Short mmCIF file of C-alpha atoms in Angstrom, two decimals:
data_model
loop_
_atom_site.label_atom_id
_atom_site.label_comp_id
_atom_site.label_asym_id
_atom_site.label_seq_id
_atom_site.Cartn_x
_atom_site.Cartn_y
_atom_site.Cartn_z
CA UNK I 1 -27.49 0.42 4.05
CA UNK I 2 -26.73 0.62 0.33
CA UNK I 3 -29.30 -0.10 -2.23
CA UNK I 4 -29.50 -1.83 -5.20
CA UNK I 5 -29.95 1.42 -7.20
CA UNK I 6 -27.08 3.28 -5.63
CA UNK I 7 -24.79 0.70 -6.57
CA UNK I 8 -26.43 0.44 -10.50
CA UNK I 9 -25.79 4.38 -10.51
CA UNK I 10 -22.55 3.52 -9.70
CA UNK I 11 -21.57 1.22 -11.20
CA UNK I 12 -23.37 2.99 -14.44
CA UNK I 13 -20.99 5.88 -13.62
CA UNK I 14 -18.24 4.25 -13.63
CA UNK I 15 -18.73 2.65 -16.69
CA UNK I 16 -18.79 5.64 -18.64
CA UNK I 17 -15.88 7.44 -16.78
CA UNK I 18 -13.70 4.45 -17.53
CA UNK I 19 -14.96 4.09 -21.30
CA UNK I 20 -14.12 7.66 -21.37
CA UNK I 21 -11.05 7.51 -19.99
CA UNK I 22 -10.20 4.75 -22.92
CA UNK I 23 -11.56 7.15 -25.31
CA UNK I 24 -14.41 5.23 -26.09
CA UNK I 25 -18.12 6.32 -26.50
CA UNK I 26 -21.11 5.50 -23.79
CA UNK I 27 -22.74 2.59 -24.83
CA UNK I 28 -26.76 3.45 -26.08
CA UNK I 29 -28.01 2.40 -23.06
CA UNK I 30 -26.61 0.80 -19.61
CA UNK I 31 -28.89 -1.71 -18.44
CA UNK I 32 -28.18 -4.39 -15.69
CA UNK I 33 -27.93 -6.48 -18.97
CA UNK I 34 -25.32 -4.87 -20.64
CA UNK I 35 -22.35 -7.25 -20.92
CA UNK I 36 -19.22 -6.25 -18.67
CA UNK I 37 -16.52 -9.04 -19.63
CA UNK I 38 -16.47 -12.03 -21.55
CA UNK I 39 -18.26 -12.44 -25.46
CA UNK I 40 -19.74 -9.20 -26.59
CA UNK I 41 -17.94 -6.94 -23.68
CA UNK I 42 -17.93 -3.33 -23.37
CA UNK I 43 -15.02 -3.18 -22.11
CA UNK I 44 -11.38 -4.86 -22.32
CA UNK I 45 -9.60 -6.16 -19.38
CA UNK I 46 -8.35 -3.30 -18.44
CA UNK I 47 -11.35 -1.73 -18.54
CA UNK I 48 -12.49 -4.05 -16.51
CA UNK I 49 -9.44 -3.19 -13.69
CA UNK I 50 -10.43 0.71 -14.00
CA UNK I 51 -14.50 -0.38 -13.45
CA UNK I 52 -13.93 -2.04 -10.83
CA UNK I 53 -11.86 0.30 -9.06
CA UNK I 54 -13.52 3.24 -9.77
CA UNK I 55 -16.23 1.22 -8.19
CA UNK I 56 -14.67 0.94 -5.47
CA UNK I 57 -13.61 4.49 -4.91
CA UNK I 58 -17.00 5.47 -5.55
CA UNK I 59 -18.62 3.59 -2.85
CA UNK I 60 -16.08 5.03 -0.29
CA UNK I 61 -16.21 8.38 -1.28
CA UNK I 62 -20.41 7.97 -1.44
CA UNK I 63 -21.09 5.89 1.12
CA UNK I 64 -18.09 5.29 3.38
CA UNK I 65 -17.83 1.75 2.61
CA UNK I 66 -14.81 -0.22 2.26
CA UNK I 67 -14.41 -3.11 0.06
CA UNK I 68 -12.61 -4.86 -2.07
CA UNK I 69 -14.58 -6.38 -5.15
CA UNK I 70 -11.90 -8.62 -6.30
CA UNK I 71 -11.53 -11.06 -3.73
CA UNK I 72 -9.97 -14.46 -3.86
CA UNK I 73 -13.97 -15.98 -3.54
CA UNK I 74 -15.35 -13.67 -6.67
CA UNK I 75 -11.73 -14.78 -8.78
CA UNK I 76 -12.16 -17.94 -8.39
CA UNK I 77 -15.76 -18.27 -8.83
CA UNK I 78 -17.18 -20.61 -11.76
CA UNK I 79 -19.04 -17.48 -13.32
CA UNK I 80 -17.41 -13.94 -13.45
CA UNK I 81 -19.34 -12.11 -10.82
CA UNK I 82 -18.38 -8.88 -13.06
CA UNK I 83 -20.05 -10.56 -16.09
CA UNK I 84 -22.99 -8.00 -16.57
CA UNK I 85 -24.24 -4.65 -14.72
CA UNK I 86 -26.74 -6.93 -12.61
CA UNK I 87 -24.41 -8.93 -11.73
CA UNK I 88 -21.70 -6.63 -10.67
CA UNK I 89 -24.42 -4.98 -8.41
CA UNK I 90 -25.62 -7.91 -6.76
CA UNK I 91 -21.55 -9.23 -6.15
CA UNK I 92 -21.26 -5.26 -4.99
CA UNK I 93 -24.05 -5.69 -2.54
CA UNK I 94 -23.35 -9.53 -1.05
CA UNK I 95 -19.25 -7.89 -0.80
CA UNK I 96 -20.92 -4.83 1.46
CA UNK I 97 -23.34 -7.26 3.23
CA UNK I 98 -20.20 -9.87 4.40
CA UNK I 99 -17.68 -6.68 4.93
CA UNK I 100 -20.59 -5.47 7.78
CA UNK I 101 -20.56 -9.11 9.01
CA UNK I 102 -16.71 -9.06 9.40
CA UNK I 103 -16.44 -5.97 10.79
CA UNK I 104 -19.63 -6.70 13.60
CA UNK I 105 -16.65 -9.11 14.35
CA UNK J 1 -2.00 27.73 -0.52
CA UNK J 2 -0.38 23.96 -2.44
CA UNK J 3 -2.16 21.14 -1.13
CA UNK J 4 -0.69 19.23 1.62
CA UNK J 5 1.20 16.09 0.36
CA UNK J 6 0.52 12.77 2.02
CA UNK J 7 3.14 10.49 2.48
CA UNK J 8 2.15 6.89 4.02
CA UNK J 9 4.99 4.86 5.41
CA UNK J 10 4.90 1.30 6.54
CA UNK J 11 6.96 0.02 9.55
CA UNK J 12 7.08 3.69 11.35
CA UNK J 13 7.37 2.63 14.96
CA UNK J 14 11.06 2.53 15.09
CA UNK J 15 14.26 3.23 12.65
CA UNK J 16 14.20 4.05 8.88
CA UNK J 17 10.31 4.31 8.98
CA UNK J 18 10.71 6.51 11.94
CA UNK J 19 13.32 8.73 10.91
CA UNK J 20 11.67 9.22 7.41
CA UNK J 21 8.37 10.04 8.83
CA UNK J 22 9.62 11.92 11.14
CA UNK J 23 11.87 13.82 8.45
CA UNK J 24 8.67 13.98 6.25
CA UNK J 25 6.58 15.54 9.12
CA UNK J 26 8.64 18.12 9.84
CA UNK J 27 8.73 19.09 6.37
CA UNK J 28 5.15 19.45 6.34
CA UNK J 29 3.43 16.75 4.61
CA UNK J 30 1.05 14.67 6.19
CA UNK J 31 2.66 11.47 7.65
CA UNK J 32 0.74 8.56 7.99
CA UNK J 33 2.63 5.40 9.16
CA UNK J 34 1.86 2.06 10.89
CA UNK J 35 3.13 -0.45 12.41
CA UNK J 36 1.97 -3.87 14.43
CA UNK J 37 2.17 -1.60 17.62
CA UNK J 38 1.93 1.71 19.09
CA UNK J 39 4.32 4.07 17.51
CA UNK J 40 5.61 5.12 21.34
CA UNK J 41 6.48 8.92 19.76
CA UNK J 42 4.38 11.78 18.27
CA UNK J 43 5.06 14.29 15.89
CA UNK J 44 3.00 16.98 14.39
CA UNK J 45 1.90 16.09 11.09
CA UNK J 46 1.98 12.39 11.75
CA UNK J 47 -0.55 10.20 12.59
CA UNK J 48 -0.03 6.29 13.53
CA UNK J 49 -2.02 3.37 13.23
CA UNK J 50 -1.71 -0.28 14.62
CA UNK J 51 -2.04 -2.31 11.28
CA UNK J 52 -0.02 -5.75 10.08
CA UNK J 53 0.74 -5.10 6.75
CA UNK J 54 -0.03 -8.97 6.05
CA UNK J 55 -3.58 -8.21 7.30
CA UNK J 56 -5.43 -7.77 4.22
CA UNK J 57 -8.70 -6.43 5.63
CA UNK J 58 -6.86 -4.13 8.15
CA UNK J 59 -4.48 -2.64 5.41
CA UNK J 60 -7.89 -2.07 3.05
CA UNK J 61 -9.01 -0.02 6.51
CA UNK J 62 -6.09 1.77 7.04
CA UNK J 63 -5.99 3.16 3.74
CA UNK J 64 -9.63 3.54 3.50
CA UNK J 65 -9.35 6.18 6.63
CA UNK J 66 -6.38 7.92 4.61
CA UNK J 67 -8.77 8.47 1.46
CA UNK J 68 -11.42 9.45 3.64
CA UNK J 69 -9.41 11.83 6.20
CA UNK J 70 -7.19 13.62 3.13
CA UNK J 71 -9.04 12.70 -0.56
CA UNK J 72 -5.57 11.88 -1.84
CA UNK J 73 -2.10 9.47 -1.42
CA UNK J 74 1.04 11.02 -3.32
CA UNK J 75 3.97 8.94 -1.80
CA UNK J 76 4.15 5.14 -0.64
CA UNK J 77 6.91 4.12 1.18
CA UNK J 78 6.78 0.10 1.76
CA UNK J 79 9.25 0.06 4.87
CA UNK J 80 7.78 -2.29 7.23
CA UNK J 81 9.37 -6.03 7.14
CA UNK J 82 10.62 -8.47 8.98
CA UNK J 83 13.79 -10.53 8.96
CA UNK J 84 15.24 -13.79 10.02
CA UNK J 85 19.15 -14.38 9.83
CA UNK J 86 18.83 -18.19 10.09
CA UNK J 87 20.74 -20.79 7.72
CA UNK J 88 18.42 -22.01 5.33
CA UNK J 89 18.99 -26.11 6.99
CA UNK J 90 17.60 -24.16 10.13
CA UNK J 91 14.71 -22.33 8.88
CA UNK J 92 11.50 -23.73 9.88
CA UNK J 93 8.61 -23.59 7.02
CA UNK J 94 6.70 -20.94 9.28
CA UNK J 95 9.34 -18.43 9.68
CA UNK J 96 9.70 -18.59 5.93
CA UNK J 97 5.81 -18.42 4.78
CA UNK J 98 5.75 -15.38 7.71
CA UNK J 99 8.86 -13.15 5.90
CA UNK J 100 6.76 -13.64 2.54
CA UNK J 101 3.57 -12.58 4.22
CA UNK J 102 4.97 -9.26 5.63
CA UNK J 103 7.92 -8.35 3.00
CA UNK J 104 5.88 -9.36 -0.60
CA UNK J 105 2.62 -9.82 0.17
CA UNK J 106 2.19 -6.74 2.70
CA UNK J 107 4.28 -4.52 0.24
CA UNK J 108 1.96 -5.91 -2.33
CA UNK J 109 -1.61 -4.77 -0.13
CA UNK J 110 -0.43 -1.29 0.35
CA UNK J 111 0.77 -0.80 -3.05
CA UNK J 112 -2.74 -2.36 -4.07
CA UNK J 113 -4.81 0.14 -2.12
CA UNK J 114 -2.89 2.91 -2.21
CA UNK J 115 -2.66 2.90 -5.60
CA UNK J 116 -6.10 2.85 -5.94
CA UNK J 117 -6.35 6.29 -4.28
CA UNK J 118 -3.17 7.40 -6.05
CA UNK J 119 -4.88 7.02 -9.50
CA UNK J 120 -7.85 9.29 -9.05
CA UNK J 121 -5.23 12.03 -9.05
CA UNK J 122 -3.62 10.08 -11.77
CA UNK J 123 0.05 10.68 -10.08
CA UNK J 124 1.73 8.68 -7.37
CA UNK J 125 5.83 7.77 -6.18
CA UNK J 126 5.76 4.46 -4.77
CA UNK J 127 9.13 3.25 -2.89
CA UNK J 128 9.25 -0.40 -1.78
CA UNK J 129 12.72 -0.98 0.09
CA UNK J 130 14.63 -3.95 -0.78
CA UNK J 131 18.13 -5.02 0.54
CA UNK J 132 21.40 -5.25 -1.03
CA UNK J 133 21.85 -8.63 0.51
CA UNK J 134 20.14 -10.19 -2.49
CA UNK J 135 22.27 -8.89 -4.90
CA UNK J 136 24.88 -10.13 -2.82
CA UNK J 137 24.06 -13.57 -1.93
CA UNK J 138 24.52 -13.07 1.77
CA UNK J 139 24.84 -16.60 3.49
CA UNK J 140 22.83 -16.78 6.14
CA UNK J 141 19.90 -14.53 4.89
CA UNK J 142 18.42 -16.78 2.00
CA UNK J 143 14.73 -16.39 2.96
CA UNK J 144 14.87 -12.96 3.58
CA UNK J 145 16.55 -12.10 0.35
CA UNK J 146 14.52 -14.26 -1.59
CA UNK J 147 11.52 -12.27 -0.22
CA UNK J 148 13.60 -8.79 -1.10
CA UNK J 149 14.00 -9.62 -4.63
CA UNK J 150 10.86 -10.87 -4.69
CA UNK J 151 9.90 -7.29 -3.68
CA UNK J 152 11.79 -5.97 -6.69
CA UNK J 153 10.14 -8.31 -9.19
CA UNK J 154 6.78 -6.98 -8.03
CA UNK J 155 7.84 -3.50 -8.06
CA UNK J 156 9.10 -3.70 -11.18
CA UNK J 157 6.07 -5.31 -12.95
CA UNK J 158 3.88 -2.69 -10.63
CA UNK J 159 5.65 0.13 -12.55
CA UNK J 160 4.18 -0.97 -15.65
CA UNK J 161 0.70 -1.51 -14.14
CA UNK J 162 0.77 1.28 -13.19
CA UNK J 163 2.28 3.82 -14.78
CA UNK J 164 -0.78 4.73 -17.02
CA UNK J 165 -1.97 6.29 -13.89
CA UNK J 166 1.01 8.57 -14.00
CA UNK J 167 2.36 6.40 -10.75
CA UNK J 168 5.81 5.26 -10.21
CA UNK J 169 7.70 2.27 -8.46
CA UNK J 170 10.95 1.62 -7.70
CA UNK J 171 12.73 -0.26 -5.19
CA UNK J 172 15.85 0.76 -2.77
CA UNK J 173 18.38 -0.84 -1.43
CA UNK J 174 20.72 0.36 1.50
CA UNK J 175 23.68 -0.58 3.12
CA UNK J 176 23.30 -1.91 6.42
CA UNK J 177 22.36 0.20 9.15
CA UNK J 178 22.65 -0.26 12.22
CA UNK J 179 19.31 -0.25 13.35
CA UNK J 180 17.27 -3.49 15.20
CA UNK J 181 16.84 -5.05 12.65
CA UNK J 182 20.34 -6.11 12.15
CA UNK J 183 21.84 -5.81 16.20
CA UNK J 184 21.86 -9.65 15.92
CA UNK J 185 24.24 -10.22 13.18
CA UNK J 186 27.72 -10.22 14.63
CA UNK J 187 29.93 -7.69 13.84
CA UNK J 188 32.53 -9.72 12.33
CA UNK J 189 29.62 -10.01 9.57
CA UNK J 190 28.52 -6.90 9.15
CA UNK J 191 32.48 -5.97 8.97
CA UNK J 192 32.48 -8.40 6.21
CA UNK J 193 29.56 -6.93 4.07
CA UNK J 194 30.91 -3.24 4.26
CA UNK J 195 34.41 -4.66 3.33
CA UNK J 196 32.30 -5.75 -0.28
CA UNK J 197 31.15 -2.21 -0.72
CA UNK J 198 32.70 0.43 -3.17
CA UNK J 199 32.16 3.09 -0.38
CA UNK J 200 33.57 1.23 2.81
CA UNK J 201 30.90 2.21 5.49
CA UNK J 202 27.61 1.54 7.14
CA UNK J 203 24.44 3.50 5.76
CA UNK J 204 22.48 5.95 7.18
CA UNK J 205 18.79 6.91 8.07
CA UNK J 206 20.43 10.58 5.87
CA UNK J 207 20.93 8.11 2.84
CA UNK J 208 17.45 6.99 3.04
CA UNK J 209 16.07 10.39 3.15
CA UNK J 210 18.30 11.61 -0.03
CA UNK J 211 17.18 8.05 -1.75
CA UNK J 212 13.65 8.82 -1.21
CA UNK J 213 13.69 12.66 -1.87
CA UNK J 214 15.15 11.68 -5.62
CA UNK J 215 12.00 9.25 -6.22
CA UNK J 216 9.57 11.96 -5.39
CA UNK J 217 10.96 14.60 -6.61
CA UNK J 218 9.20 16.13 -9.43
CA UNK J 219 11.58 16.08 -11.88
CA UNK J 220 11.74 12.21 -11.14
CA UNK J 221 8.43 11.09 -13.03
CA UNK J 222 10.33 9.50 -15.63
CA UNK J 223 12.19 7.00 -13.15
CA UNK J 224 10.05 4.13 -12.74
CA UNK J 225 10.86 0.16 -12.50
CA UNK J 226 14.13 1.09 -11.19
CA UNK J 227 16.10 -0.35 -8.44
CA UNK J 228 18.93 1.88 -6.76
CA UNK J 229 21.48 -0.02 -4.72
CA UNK J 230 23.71 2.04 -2.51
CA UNK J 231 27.92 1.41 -2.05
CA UNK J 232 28.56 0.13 -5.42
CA UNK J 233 26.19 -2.90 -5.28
CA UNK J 234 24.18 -3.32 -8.59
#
């Protein structure tokens, strides 16, 4: 079982490895308010595609958990579910929850 | 001691896919194929796995268990696809949608997920096979070209997706070979296609292998977005 504050780590992580990866500094603070995509973003879309995999790779390399974030339900939804930090954790969490329901078969 | 290099190749079971893993084992890397069945050989080196390269979820697995087992991916080889040799005025709608599933969007979920792994190490060859019957507008292969130069498109867009990673992808093309995939087209046609060619013969699992070996070699991490017919074809 993941929890909510092993996925804000990560995702916290992530942010900053992919910010530095642009060459861009850490934002002041990283809050689960702290605006992912969209007006006021931290980061651009490609930024965005690094986040999320990094993500990704963190949570199998941390946790053994495979996932993939960007699935046709969280593209299409009405509102980005990689909008903010809180948001990307929660859609992080409900991905790992329905990945164990697939896999219990 | 250099790091073991791990080579994952789609469509192993039986002939390209086989004889490059097999080729690619013995050389020492770490082979990991699949294909929708057992592979029915072993090799040291090389480890199989059942997985349908349309399956989304079992692809995301596979490659999963590759991260976890080895930390790394250095070479994709997209292999694995089917083919149909039907005249388009006889080819139902779910033998079509079924080549796209396998040859685009199965080349498409490895490459996804494998490039994923590839760009923590910020270097990667991908190699998506495509056919020279495209190029050549062979009647009686229309959906299964259309999906091969649909593979190209894709590969060719991937290679500037991804090549901030420091990852490459380019697409092949053989000559035909005879191998199952093609022991229903009648000779007279296959006689007919190598007749076309600038090099009047039938390719080889060897011309694979020396194909393949130029994509990943080191020198090669300027060749990206490329596709390399063989026998003239361009």
């Amino acid at each position: 079982m993941v929890e909510k504050q092993a996925v804000l780590d990560i995702i916290s992580a992530a942010l900053k490895e992919t910010l530095d990866q642009q060459g861009l500094p850490p934002p002041a603070s990283i809050t689960e308010d702290t605006v992912l995509v969209g007006k006021d973003a931290t980061l651009d879309s490609l930024g965005v595609v690094s986040l999320i995999v990094e993500v990704e790779q963190a949570l199998e390399q941390q946790h053994q958990v495979a996932v993939t974030l960007a699935s046709d339900k969280a593209m299409s939804a009405k509102n980005s579910p990689f909008r903010t930090v809180g948001v990307l954790a929660e859609h992080v969490l409900e991905t790992i929850k329905e990945e164990e329901e697939a896999a219990r078969g | 001691m250099a790091e073991e290099r791990v080579v994952l190749i789609t469509g192993s079971r039986k002939g390209i896919g086989k004889h490059l893993a097999q080729t690619y084992a013995k050389r020492g890397f770490k082979v990991e194929g699949c294909s929708r069945g057992d592979a029915g050989w072993e090799a040291e080196n090389y480890t199989h796995a059942n997985v349908d390269v349309a399956d989304e979820r079992a692809v995301k697995l596979w490659i999963s268990g590759i991260s976890r087992k080895h930390q790394r991916i250095d070479v994709v080889i997209n292999n694995a696809a089917i083919a149909t040799m039907n005249h388009v005025l006889l080819t139902p709608a779910a033998t079509a949608n079924r080549m796209f599933e396998v040859n685009v969007t199965g080349t498409m979920l490895v490459c996804r997920d494998a490039a994923k792994v590839m760009m923590r190490k910020k270097h990667g060859r991908i190699i998506n096979f495509t056919t020279i019957v495209a190029p050549i507008a062979l009647a009686g292969e229309a959906i299964y070209a259309a999906s091969k130069s649909a593979v190209v498109t894709l590969t060719r867009i991937l290679a500037f997706e991804l090549g901030q990673w420091g990852i490459t992808c380019n697409s092949f093309g053989a000559t035909p070979i005879l191998t199952d995939m093609i022991k229903g087209v009648p000779q007279a046609k296959v006689d007919a296609v190598v007749n076309t060619l600038a090099i009047k013969r039938l390719g080889t699992y060897e011309d694979c292998t020396n194909v393949c070996d130029f994509f990943i070699a080191p020198g090669s991490d300027n060749i990206t977005g490329q596709v390399l017919y063989l026998g003239g074809i361009s």
